[in-house]
Amino acid sequence: MSAGANGAAGVRLEHVSKAFGTLRVLDDVSLELPAGEATVVLGRSGTGKSVLLKHIVGLLHPDAGRVFLGDQDITSLDPAALAIARRQIGFLFQNAALFDSITVGENVAFPMRRHTRLPETEIRARVHEKLAAVGLEQAVARMPAALSGGMRKRAGLARAMALDPAVLLVDEPSAGLDPITSEEIDDLLVRVKRDQGATLVVVTHNIPSARRIGDNLLFLHEGRVLARGTAAELERSEHELVRQFMQSEAGG
Amino acid sequence: MDLLIAPLSRAGHAVAFAGRAILEMFRPPFELKETARQLYEVGWRSLPLIAVSGFAVGIVLSMHTRSSLERFGAEALIPAALMLALVRETGPLIVGLLVAGRVGAGFGAELGAMKVTEQIDALEAVAVDSFKFLVVTRTVACMLAMPVLTTVANFTGIVGGWAAETAISGMSFEAYFRSAFSVVGFADYIPGTIKTIVFGFIIAITASYLGVHTRGGTQGVGYSATRSVVAASILLITANVVLVRLIFFLFPESAG
Amino acid sequence: MGSPRLALVGAFVGGGLLLFAVGLFMIGDRRQLFTEHFEVVADFGNVTGVQVGTDVRLSGLPAGEVTDIVIPPAPGGRFQVRMRVREDLHSLVRTDSVAAVLTDGLLGSAFIQIRAGTQSAPEVADGGQLAGADAVQVADLIEEGRETFRLVADEFVGLREQMTETFSGLGETVETTTLMINDVGNDVRQVTTVSALFMDAARDVMEDTHDIVQRVSAGEGTAGKFLTDDALYTHVTGMAGEVEATLRAVRGSAEDFEQIVGGLRGPESAAQRLLVDAGDVVTHARDAMSDLAENTEAMKRNWLLRGFFSERGFYNLDEMTVEEYRELLRDDRYTPLRIWLRADVLFETGEDGSVTLADGAEDRIEEAMSELLQYPRSSPLVVEGYATAGGLGRQYRAADARAAAVQDHLVRTFRRAAELTGTMPIGPEADDSPSGDGRWDGVALTLFADPELIGRGPDAEAVP
Ligand SMILES: Nc1ncnc2c1ncn2[C@@H]1O[C@H](COP(=O)(O)OP(=O)(O)OP(=O)(O)O)[C@@H](O)[C@H]1O
Ligand SMILES: [Mg+2]
């Protein structure tokens, strides 16, 4: 897949299978996540949405199949090349996974310090900008342990966006957030896609949120992509389960 | 058969882990800042523990050497006997075990927690080599801190020995200090201190290995911390046997 | 990672290195690695206890260390020991200097002693060769000493019989010729006085010789131990030689004496000569006896204090004559504390001359020691023995026995370290004794405490 208009890269999975012991989580999944578009991944709890995301960033290695980031097969990269490939990806973990030995500000600054040679003042300015975008500018000097679950999630998102990644993988951004903040985060993600041309992959159980963000949605079930399309298309899906899911406006 | 293969393959895995740490130590990029931070944690913050323990051990050793040497009327040899015992074995071993306790548990728990909260994955996700960043830095810090801490313990041990001695005989510190160094040779002093670098390596690698392979949530973290201390202590004590043998082989003078 | 923390890490590593370097320096300083050196080589047949790093001393001074030991290519060859010696001592190491392997006290470690050479010999070159004197084993020494002393003792037994005969003969002769030679009557009286003195002296020498033989045989508790001290060896052989020479003189004089006595009726000058010779003989015998006594003490003291005192560069009691010891007492660097104890309250003397502590002596000693207990137990204490009764030999033996009895008591009761508790039999003269007449009968406890601890000048304390 070629790079997107603003340098964003698409993501492609070819026949990816993954099992943990006897548990088959992904079963011959082939997917195309187009550059510069927002894809929302839906599915019941424990179906392998987080596992799918981790394959894209190379944290999990498929038992079979290949994962492409742009034109690059990341499953065949050595650790050094993989690290370089990862610099264009931002990843928000489902549990935020903030580094709990440093402050929120340092968490956001961490990727910048590692991968850029920006002067300290510039880094501070950018940290402030990213935290402000998620509404956490006052929390810059606080330790992660002192944050609420929702605040942690937003801080994690700020960190994921620190390097203005071409591919932003977000695992349940609105879980634990009030509806207003949740909407603000959705707007932020849409802005990131629009302004930076980033490829967005968002896992969510929040259907309104999925509708707001998603250019297209895919529904994962029992290791396979059960349905794929726009929100309107999924509402008319042949699968009872998918229709049911789309109707639960309140979100799961 | 599985009973045999599982522990063997785990041991092989751990050895590979240690080998990788040695290789990565010499391969850039060097995580200097993080190494310094770990050195602060491992070294500087262990100082009170080590200094006080060294002092106390010095007092106790002095009392014991006094009671044995008094029988031979050789009280004049107390400082030298104490120094010899400290520098060759007591200092390194005590510091090794204390650091295995304090730092081993720390590494095991910290890395374990990072593992179960996906912070290690998060590091990888921001394109940082987590092995280098977490394991190599801790290993290097431990290897640097151990000889320093051992030296500190040796010296506070001498001060403790002097304190015990002067309470009985009123000996001046300078005389005690000089007398303490009247018998130890380089072959006692240098290998005794250098071998603690190996202790540092063993402690850091054991705790890091168990830490980053933590499973099972919070309970697993506690389990890793405990196992780190136990495994590091046992490995350290057994490695010491080999090291002493090796030192006697390399420095025959120290066997005298 | 803030910069204050970084500074602490720097301080941690830097301080650790510095501390480690202090240790290295202390060891290196003791081994004098940081001063200029030259190298010498010496060969030894036996290098017991010597290894690379063994100390080298020059006249007791730390002078360097052994750097290498070359093993002989075949059995029976000599070990070549290479040493580094401080350059500032170079002027003392001459081509006639001798190196020997010695041991520091009984339990001490081996070291190599280089004896300073003589002025006439040139300085040894860097890398030059010194003569290596092999260690003498105490077993050999005792064997040799015992042999000499047995000879000496036999000699004396023979001599005494001969003398008794001579003198009894003389008595008869004198009796029968009194009337005939009135003019020499006075001289003969003198001769009898002198001969009585001579007998006295001869008996003293006999007793001392016996004493020495006993002591050496007993090895003073060190029999079977190796002693590698050539100074002691020299002492013993030298002493034996001296005794032999004196004996020859005694015997020669005795023969002359007999001849002269036989020819008493001869010219006056012969009688004069007899008196002079007899006087010489007595002087010789006295000298020999006092040498023997002193040398015996030297031998005995050699096993005592040595280790401690040489360690501190203080002094060696064993190599010290009474006169040197007195000088040491006067030397204000050492500030000895002395406590005088009288013999009549301390000792009981048995019929056989043995000395034991009297009832109540222990309280006296305890009282005296309580004065000294405030100083470090590691301070050396010397028990000086004094005795005024009898001739020189008897004084020596009494002084020695007294000092030994008190020393023994101190070691057992006060648990004083034996090598820090020496004896010094002095005799009758005590310069600064509380009796005021320059003599003392008893003992003095003399503590050589660290002058800094005492903080006052040389001082004498008397316990009446
Ligand atoms: N490292 C792992 N080891 C073993 N099993 C795993 C591992 N990671 C995930 N699984 C299993 O894979 C399955 C999918 O997990 P995943 O986290 O992807 O679910 P999910 O779809 O993200 O669910 P949720 O919506 O609750 O986050 C689960 O059954 C989980 O137990
Ligand atoms: Mg998930």
PDB file of N, CA, C and O in Angstrom, chain A residues 63-119:
ATOM      1  N   ASP A  63       1.163 -15.907  14.071  1.00  0.00           N
ATOM      2  CA  ASP A  63       1.620 -17.287  13.872  1.00  0.00           C
ATOM      3  C   ASP A  63       1.764 -17.555  12.375  1.00  0.00           C
ATOM      4  O   ASP A  63       2.646 -18.291  11.947  1.00  0.00           O
ATOM      5  N   ALA A  64       0.878 -16.950  11.616  1.00  0.00           N
ATOM      6  CA  ALA A  64       0.954 -17.075  10.161  1.00  0.00           C
ATOM      7  C   ALA A  64       0.464 -15.772   9.562  1.00  0.00           C
ATOM      8  O   ALA A  64      -0.279 -15.032  10.201  1.00  0.00           O
ATOM      9  N   GLY A  65       0.894 -15.474   8.328  1.00  0.00           N
ATOM     10  CA  GLY A  65       0.444 -14.268   7.663  1.00  0.00           C
ATOM     11  C   GLY A  65       1.398 -13.119   7.854  1.00  0.00           C
ATOM     12  O   GLY A  65       2.417 -13.251   8.548  1.00  0.00           O
ATOM     13  N   ARG A  66       1.064 -11.994   7.198  1.00  0.00           N
ATOM     14  CA  ARG A  66       1.973 -10.855   7.234  1.00  0.00           C
ATOM     15  C   ARG A  66       1.222  -9.575   7.518  1.00  0.00           C
ATOM     16  O   ARG A  66       0.023  -9.457   7.221  1.00  0.00           O
ATOM     17  N   VAL A  67       1.942  -8.620   8.093  1.00  0.00           N
ATOM     18  CA  VAL A  67       1.349  -7.317   8.395  1.00  0.00           C
ATOM     19  C   VAL A  67       2.175  -6.265   7.678  1.00  0.00           C
ATOM     20  O   VAL A  67       3.392  -6.202   7.857  1.00  0.00           O
ATOM     21  N   PHE A  68       1.490  -5.440   6.862  1.00  0.00           N
ATOM     22  CA  PHE A  68       2.204  -4.396   6.127  1.00  0.00           C
ATOM     23  C   PHE A  68       1.875  -3.032   6.695  1.00  0.00           C
ATOM     24  O   PHE A  68       0.716  -2.720   6.975  1.00  0.00           O
ATOM     25  N   LEU A  69       2.950  -2.263   6.870  1.00  0.00           N
ATOM     26  CA  LEU A  69       2.773  -0.860   7.231  1.00  0.00           C
ATOM     27  C   LEU A  69       3.306  -0.093   6.026  1.00  0.00           C
ATOM     28  O   LEU A  69       4.504  -0.087   5.763  1.00  0.00           O
ATOM     29  N   GLY A  70       2.378   0.522   5.263  1.00  0.00           N
ATOM     30  CA  GLY A  70       2.803   1.049   3.979  1.00  0.00           C
ATOM     31  C   GLY A  70       3.223  -0.133   3.135  1.00  0.00           C
ATOM     32  O   GLY A  70       2.496  -1.106   3.007  1.00  0.00           O
ATOM     33  N   ASP A  71       4.481  -0.065   2.616  1.00  0.00           N
ATOM     34  CA  ASP A  71       4.955  -1.162   1.780  1.00  0.00           C
ATOM     35  C   ASP A  71       5.785  -2.165   2.568  1.00  0.00           C
ATOM     36  O   ASP A  71       6.272  -3.139   2.018  1.00  0.00           O
ATOM     37  N   GLN A  72       5.954  -1.839   3.858  1.00  0.00           N
ATOM     38  CA  GLN A  72       6.902  -2.616   4.645  1.00  0.00           C
ATOM     39  C   GLN A  72       6.229  -3.768   5.374  1.00  0.00           C
ATOM     40  O   GLN A  72       5.234  -3.564   6.075  1.00  0.00           O
ATOM     41  N   ASP A  73       6.774  -4.971   5.207  1.00  0.00           N
ATOM     42  CA  ASP A  73       6.256  -6.115   5.956  1.00  0.00           C
ATOM     43  C   ASP A  73       6.907  -6.098   7.327  1.00  0.00           C
ATOM     44  O   ASP A  73       8.070  -6.469   7.483  1.00  0.00           O
ATOM     45  N   ILE A  74       6.184  -5.657   8.341  1.00  0.00           N
ATOM     46  CA  ILE A  74       6.836  -5.487   9.647  1.00  0.00           C
ATOM     47  C   ILE A  74       7.078  -6.818  10.354  1.00  0.00           C
ATOM     48  O   ILE A  74       7.837  -6.886  11.306  1.00  0.00           O
ATOM     49  N   THR A  75       6.434  -7.869   9.872  1.00  0.00           N
ATOM     50  CA  THR A  75       6.693  -9.165  10.518  1.00  0.00           C
ATOM     51  C   THR A  75       8.077  -9.699  10.156  1.00  0.00           C
ATOM     52  O   THR A  75       8.579 -10.601  10.801  1.00  0.00           O
ATOM     53  N   SER A  76       8.701  -9.130   9.121  1.00  0.00           N
ATOM     54  CA  SER A  76      10.007  -9.652   8.705  1.00  0.00           C
ATOM     55  C   SER A  76      11.157  -8.741   9.128  1.00  0.00           C
ATOM     56  O   SER A  76      12.300  -8.988   8.775  1.00  0.00           O
ATOM     57  N   LEU A  77      10.810  -7.676   9.878  1.00  0.00           N
ATOM     58  CA  LEU A  77      11.854  -6.705  10.223  1.00  0.00           C
ATOM     59  C   LEU A  77      12.680  -7.161  11.436  1.00  0.00           C
ATOM     60  O   LEU A  77      12.163  -7.806  12.342  1.00  0.00           O
ATOM     61  N   ASP A  78      13.962  -6.779  11.425  1.00  0.00           N
ATOM     62  CA  ASP A  78      14.758  -7.014  12.638  1.00  0.00           C
ATOM     63  C   ASP A  78      14.413  -5.924  13.648  1.00  0.00           C
ATOM     64  O   ASP A  78      13.785  -4.922  13.297  1.00  0.00           O
ATOM     65  N   PRO A  79      14.785  -6.109  14.888  1.00  0.00           N
ATOM     66  CA  PRO A  79      14.347  -5.183  15.942  1.00  0.00           C
ATOM     67  C   PRO A  79      14.680  -3.726  15.636  1.00  0.00           C
ATOM     68  O   PRO A  79      13.862  -2.835  15.884  1.00  0.00           O
ATOM     69  N   ALA A  80      15.856  -3.476  15.069  1.00  0.00           N
ATOM     70  CA  ALA A  80      16.258  -2.096  14.811  1.00  0.00           C
ATOM     71  C   ALA A  80      15.349  -1.471  13.752  1.00  0.00           C
ATOM     72  O   ALA A  80      14.857  -0.343  13.913  1.00  0.00           O
ATOM     73  N   ALA A  81      15.086  -2.223  12.680  1.00  0.00           N
ATOM     74  CA  ALA A  81      14.236  -1.698  11.608  1.00  0.00           C
ATOM     75  C   ALA A  81      12.803  -1.543  12.101  1.00  0.00           C
ATOM     76  O   ALA A  81      12.116  -0.579  11.751  1.00  0.00           O
ATOM     77  N   LEU A  82      12.389  -2.483  12.934  1.00  0.00           N
ATOM     78  CA  LEU A  82      11.038  -2.412  13.494  1.00  0.00           C
ATOM     79  C   LEU A  82      10.893  -1.142  14.332  1.00  0.00           C
ATOM     80  O   LEU A  82       9.881  -0.444  14.266  1.00  0.00           O
ATOM     81  N   ALA A  83      11.940  -0.836  15.109  1.00  0.00           N
ATOM     82  CA  ALA A  83      11.904   0.369  15.937  1.00  0.00           C
ATOM     83  C   ALA A  83      11.746   1.598  15.066  1.00  0.00           C
ATOM     84  O   ALA A  83      10.992   2.510  15.405  1.00  0.00           O
ATOM     85  N   ILE A  84      12.442   1.622  13.926  1.00  0.00           N
ATOM     86  CA  ILE A  84      12.320   2.776  13.029  1.00  0.00           C
ATOM     87  C   ILE A  84      10.901   2.859  12.473  1.00  0.00           C
ATOM     88  O   ILE A  84      10.284   3.927  12.450  1.00  0.00           O
ATOM     89  N   ALA A  85      10.360   1.699  12.086  1.00  0.00           N
ATOM     90  CA  ALA A  85       8.994   1.668  11.547  1.00  0.00           C
ATOM     91  C   ALA A  85       7.991   2.166  12.579  1.00  0.00           C
ATOM     92  O   ALA A  85       7.032   2.855  12.261  1.00  0.00           O
ATOM     93  N   ARG A  86       8.261   1.831  13.854  1.00  0.00           N
ATOM     94  CA  ARG A  86       7.306   2.185  14.907  1.00  0.00           C
ATOM     95  C   ARG A  86       7.245   3.686  15.173  1.00  0.00           C
ATOM     96  O   ARG A  86       6.305   4.160  15.807  1.00  0.00           O
ATOM     97  N   ARG A  87       8.269   4.404  14.739  1.00  0.00           N
ATOM     98  CA  ARG A  87       8.249   5.839  15.040  1.00  0.00           C
ATOM     99  C   ARG A  87       7.115   6.556  14.347  1.00  0.00           C
ATOM    100  O   ARG A  87       6.744   7.653  14.724  1.00  0.00           O
ATOM    101  N   GLN A  88       6.550   5.943  13.278  1.00  0.00           N
ATOM    102  CA  GLN A  88       5.430   6.611  12.602  1.00  0.00           C
ATOM    103  C   GLN A  88       4.084   6.157  13.163  1.00  0.00           C
ATOM    104  O   GLN A  88       3.042   6.517  12.640  1.00  0.00           O
ATOM    105  N   ILE A  89       4.154   5.336  14.223  1.00  0.00           N
ATOM    106  CA  ILE A  89       2.906   4.853  14.806  1.00  0.00           C
ATOM    107  C   ILE A  89       2.728   5.430  16.209  1.00  0.00           C
ATOM    108  O   ILE A  89       3.660   5.494  16.995  1.00  0.00           O
ATOM    109  N   GLY A  90       1.488   5.873  16.486  1.00  0.00           N
ATOM    110  CA  GLY A  90       1.163   6.220  17.862  1.00  0.00           C
ATOM    111  C   GLY A  90       0.202   5.161  18.388  1.00  0.00           C
ATOM    112  O   GLY A  90      -0.649   4.673  17.652  1.00  0.00           O
ATOM    113  N   PHE A  91       0.385   4.777  19.651  1.00  0.00           N
ATOM    114  CA  PHE A  91      -0.423   3.677  20.166  1.00  0.00           C
ATOM    115  C   PHE A  91      -0.975   4.045  21.536  1.00  0.00           C
ATOM    116  O   PHE A  91      -0.220   4.366  22.443  1.00  0.00           O
ATOM    117  N   LEU A  92      -2.305   4.022  21.646  1.00  0.00           N
ATOM    118  CA  LEU A  92      -2.911   4.197  22.966  1.00  0.00           C
ATOM    119  C   LEU A  92      -3.353   2.831  23.470  1.00  0.00           C
ATOM    120  O   LEU A  92      -4.200   2.190  22.868  1.00  0.00           O
ATOM    121  N   PHE A  93      -2.712   2.407  24.581  1.00  0.00           N
ATOM    122  CA  PHE A  93      -3.073   1.112  25.149  1.00  0.00           C
ATOM    123  C   PHE A  93      -4.426   1.179  25.824  1.00  0.00           C
ATOM    124  O   PHE A  93      -4.842   2.236  26.302  1.00  0.00           O
ATOM    125  N   GLN A  94      -5.066   0.033  25.852  1.00  0.00           N
ATOM    126  CA  GLN A  94      -6.391  -0.029  26.462  1.00  0.00           C
ATOM    127  C   GLN A  94      -6.343   0.464  27.912  1.00  0.00           C
ATOM    128  O   GLN A  94      -7.237   1.125  28.388  1.00  0.00           O
ATOM    129  N   ASN A  95      -5.211   0.142  28.606  1.00  0.00           N
ATOM    130  CA  ASN A  95      -5.105   0.595  30.006  1.00  0.00           C
ATOM    131  C   ASN A  95      -4.165   1.789  30.130  1.00  0.00           C
ATOM    132  O   ASN A  95      -3.628   2.052  31.193  1.00  0.00           O
ATOM    133  N   ALA A  96      -3.928   2.475  29.019  1.00  0.00           N
ATOM    134  CA  ALA A  96      -3.093   3.675  28.945  1.00  0.00           C
ATOM    135  C   ALA A  96      -1.599   3.358  29.062  1.00  0.00           C
ATOM    136  O   ALA A  96      -0.796   3.899  28.321  1.00  0.00           O
ATOM    137  N   ALA A  97      -1.200   2.485  29.995  1.00  0.00           N
ATOM    138  CA  ALA A  97       0.196   2.062  30.134  1.00  0.00           C
ATOM    139  C   ALA A  97       1.145   3.246  30.233  1.00  0.00           C
ATOM    140  O   ALA A  97       2.204   3.275  29.614  1.00  0.00           O
ATOM    141  N   LEU A  98       0.766   4.215  31.057  1.00  0.00           N
ATOM    142  CA  LEU A  98       1.680   5.338  31.292  1.00  0.00           C
ATOM    143  C   LEU A  98       2.880   4.837  32.087  1.00  0.00           C
ATOM    144  O   LEU A  98       2.751   3.911  32.897  1.00  0.00           O
ATOM    145  N   PHE A  99       4.027   5.448  31.843  1.00  0.00           N
ATOM    146  CA  PHE A  99       5.208   5.081  32.638  1.00  0.00           C
ATOM    147  C   PHE A  99       5.007   5.686  34.022  1.00  0.00           C
ATOM    148  O   PHE A  99       4.978   6.912  34.171  1.00  0.00           O
ATOM    149  N   ASP A 100       4.852   4.845  35.008  1.00  0.00           N
ATOM    150  CA  ASP A 100       4.396   5.402  36.286  1.00  0.00           C
ATOM    151  C   ASP A 100       5.529   5.945  37.156  1.00  0.00           C
ATOM    152  O   ASP A 100       5.297   6.402  38.259  1.00  0.00           O
ATOM    153  N   SER A 101       6.784   5.876  36.647  1.00  0.00           N
ATOM    154  CA  SER A 101       7.865   6.442  37.454  1.00  0.00           C
ATOM    155  C   SER A 101       8.175   7.884  37.059  1.00  0.00           C
ATOM    156  O   SER A 101       9.015   8.526  37.678  1.00  0.00           O
ATOM    157  N   ILE A 102       7.497   8.389  36.020  1.00  0.00           N
ATOM    158  CA  ILE A 102       7.743   9.785  35.617  1.00  0.00           C
ATOM    159  C   ILE A 102       6.406  10.528  35.502  1.00  0.00           C
ATOM    160  O   ILE A 102       5.337   9.896  35.443  1.00  0.00           O
ATOM    161  N   THR A 103       6.473  11.845  35.452  1.00  0.00           N
ATOM    162  CA  THR A 103       5.246  12.647  35.456  1.00  0.00           C
ATOM    163  C   THR A 103       4.498  12.506  34.137  1.00  0.00           C
ATOM    164  O   THR A 103       5.023  11.979  33.150  1.00  0.00           O
ATOM    165  N   VAL A 104       3.279  12.989  34.152  1.00  0.00           N
ATOM    166  CA  VAL A 104       2.455  12.983  32.948  1.00  0.00           C
ATOM    167  C   VAL A 104       3.174  13.733  31.842  1.00  0.00           C
ATOM    168  O   VAL A 104       3.280  13.258  30.702  1.00  0.00           O
ATOM    169  N   GLY A 105       3.699  14.907  32.165  1.00  0.00           N
ATOM    170  CA  GLY A 105       4.411  15.718  31.172  1.00  0.00           C
ATOM    171  C   GLY A 105       5.584  14.947  30.587  1.00  0.00           C
ATOM    172  O   GLY A 105       5.795  14.937  29.362  1.00  0.00           O
ATOM    173  N   GLU A 106       6.340  14.269  31.476  1.00  0.00           N
ATOM    174  CA  GLU A 106       7.501  13.513  30.997  1.00  0.00           C
ATOM    175  C   GLU A 106       7.066  12.326  30.141  1.00  0.00           C
ATOM    176  O   GLU A 106       7.764  11.930  29.214  1.00  0.00           O
ATOM    177  N   ASN A 107       5.899  11.750  30.463  1.00  0.00           N
ATOM    178  CA  ASN A 107       5.372  10.670  29.639  1.00  0.00           C
ATOM    179  C   ASN A 107       5.154  11.147  28.212  1.00  0.00           C
ATOM    180  O   ASN A 107       5.498  10.456  27.264  1.00  0.00           O
ATOM    181  N   VAL A 108       4.557  12.342  28.104  1.00  0.00           N
ATOM    182  CA  VAL A 108       4.266  12.870  26.766  1.00  0.00           C
ATOM    183  C   VAL A 108       5.565  13.282  26.075  1.00  0.00           C
ATOM    184  O   VAL A 108       5.739  13.099  24.865  1.00  0.00           O
ATOM    185  N   ALA A 109       6.494  13.797  26.883  1.00  0.00           N
ATOM    186  CA  ALA A 109       7.762  14.250  26.308  1.00  0.00           C
ATOM    187  C   ALA A 109       8.648  13.070  25.908  1.00  0.00           C
ATOM    188  O   ALA A 109       9.522  13.216  25.051  1.00  0.00           O
ATOM    189  N   PHE A 110       8.396  11.919  26.538  1.00  0.00           N
ATOM    190  CA  PHE A 110       9.287  10.768  26.370  1.00  0.00           C
ATOM    191  C   PHE A 110       9.583  10.422  24.906  1.00  0.00           C
ATOM    192  O   PHE A 110      10.750  10.372  24.509  1.00  0.00           O
ATOM    193  N   PRO A 111       8.548  10.233  24.054  1.00  0.00           N
ATOM    194  CA  PRO A 111       8.859   9.900  22.649  1.00  0.00           C
ATOM    195  C   PRO A 111       9.618  11.018  21.951  1.00  0.00           C
ATOM    196  O   PRO A 111      10.480  10.758  21.122  1.00  0.00           O
ATOM    197  N   MET A 112       9.324  12.258  22.324  1.00  0.00           N
ATOM    198  CA  MET A 112      10.019  13.387  21.682  1.00  0.00           C
ATOM    199  C   MET A 112      11.481  13.371  22.057  1.00  0.00           C
ATOM    200  O   MET A 112      12.358  13.569  21.226  1.00  0.00           O
ATOM    201  N   ARG A 113      11.754  13.182  23.351  1.00  0.00           N
ATOM    202  CA  ARG A 113      13.152  13.160  23.794  1.00  0.00           C
ATOM    203  C   ARG A 113      13.901  12.006  23.128  1.00  0.00           C
ATOM    204  O   ARG A 113      15.076  12.111  22.832  1.00  0.00           O
ATOM    205  N   ARG A 114      13.224  10.900  22.954  1.00  0.00           N
ATOM    206  CA  ARG A 114      13.895   9.729  22.395  1.00  0.00           C
ATOM    207  C   ARG A 114      14.185   9.906  20.916  1.00  0.00           C
ATOM    208  O   ARG A 114      15.211   9.470  20.425  1.00  0.00           O
ATOM    209  N   HIS A 115      13.218  10.497  20.198  1.00  0.00           N
ATOM    210  CA  HIS A 115      13.322  10.410  18.737  1.00  0.00           C
ATOM    211  C   HIS A 115      13.473  11.736  18.023  1.00  0.00           C
ATOM    212  O   HIS A 115      13.460  11.782  16.812  1.00  0.00           O
ATOM    213  N   THR A 116      13.549  12.825  18.763  1.00  0.00           N
ATOM    214  CA  THR A 116      13.765  14.104  18.087  1.00  0.00           C
ATOM    215  C   THR A 116      14.915  14.807  18.796  1.00  0.00           C
ATOM    216  O   THR A 116      15.326  14.399  19.869  1.00  0.00           O
ATOM    217  N   ARG A 117      15.426  15.846  18.165  1.00  0.00           N
ATOM    218  CA  ARG A 117      16.464  16.643  18.810  1.00  0.00           C
ATOM    219  C   ARG A 117      15.929  18.033  19.118  1.00  0.00           C
ATOM    220  O   ARG A 117      16.651  19.020  19.073  1.00  0.00           O
ATOM    221  N   LEU A 118      14.626  18.077  19.384  1.00  0.00           N
ATOM    222  CA  LEU A 118      14.011  19.369  19.672  1.00  0.00           C
ATOM    223  C   LEU A 118      14.622  19.971  20.934  1.00  0.00           C
ATOM    224  O   LEU A 118      14.953  19.248  21.872  1.00  0.00           O
ATOM    225  N   PRO A 119      14.758  21.304  20.935  1.00  0.00           N
ATOM    226  CA  PRO A 119      15.242  21.951  22.150  1.00  0.00           C
ATOM    227  C   PRO A 119      14.207  21.804  23.265  1.00  0.00           C
ATOM    228  O   PRO A 119      13.015  21.628  23.006  1.00  0.00           O
TER     229      PRO A 119
END
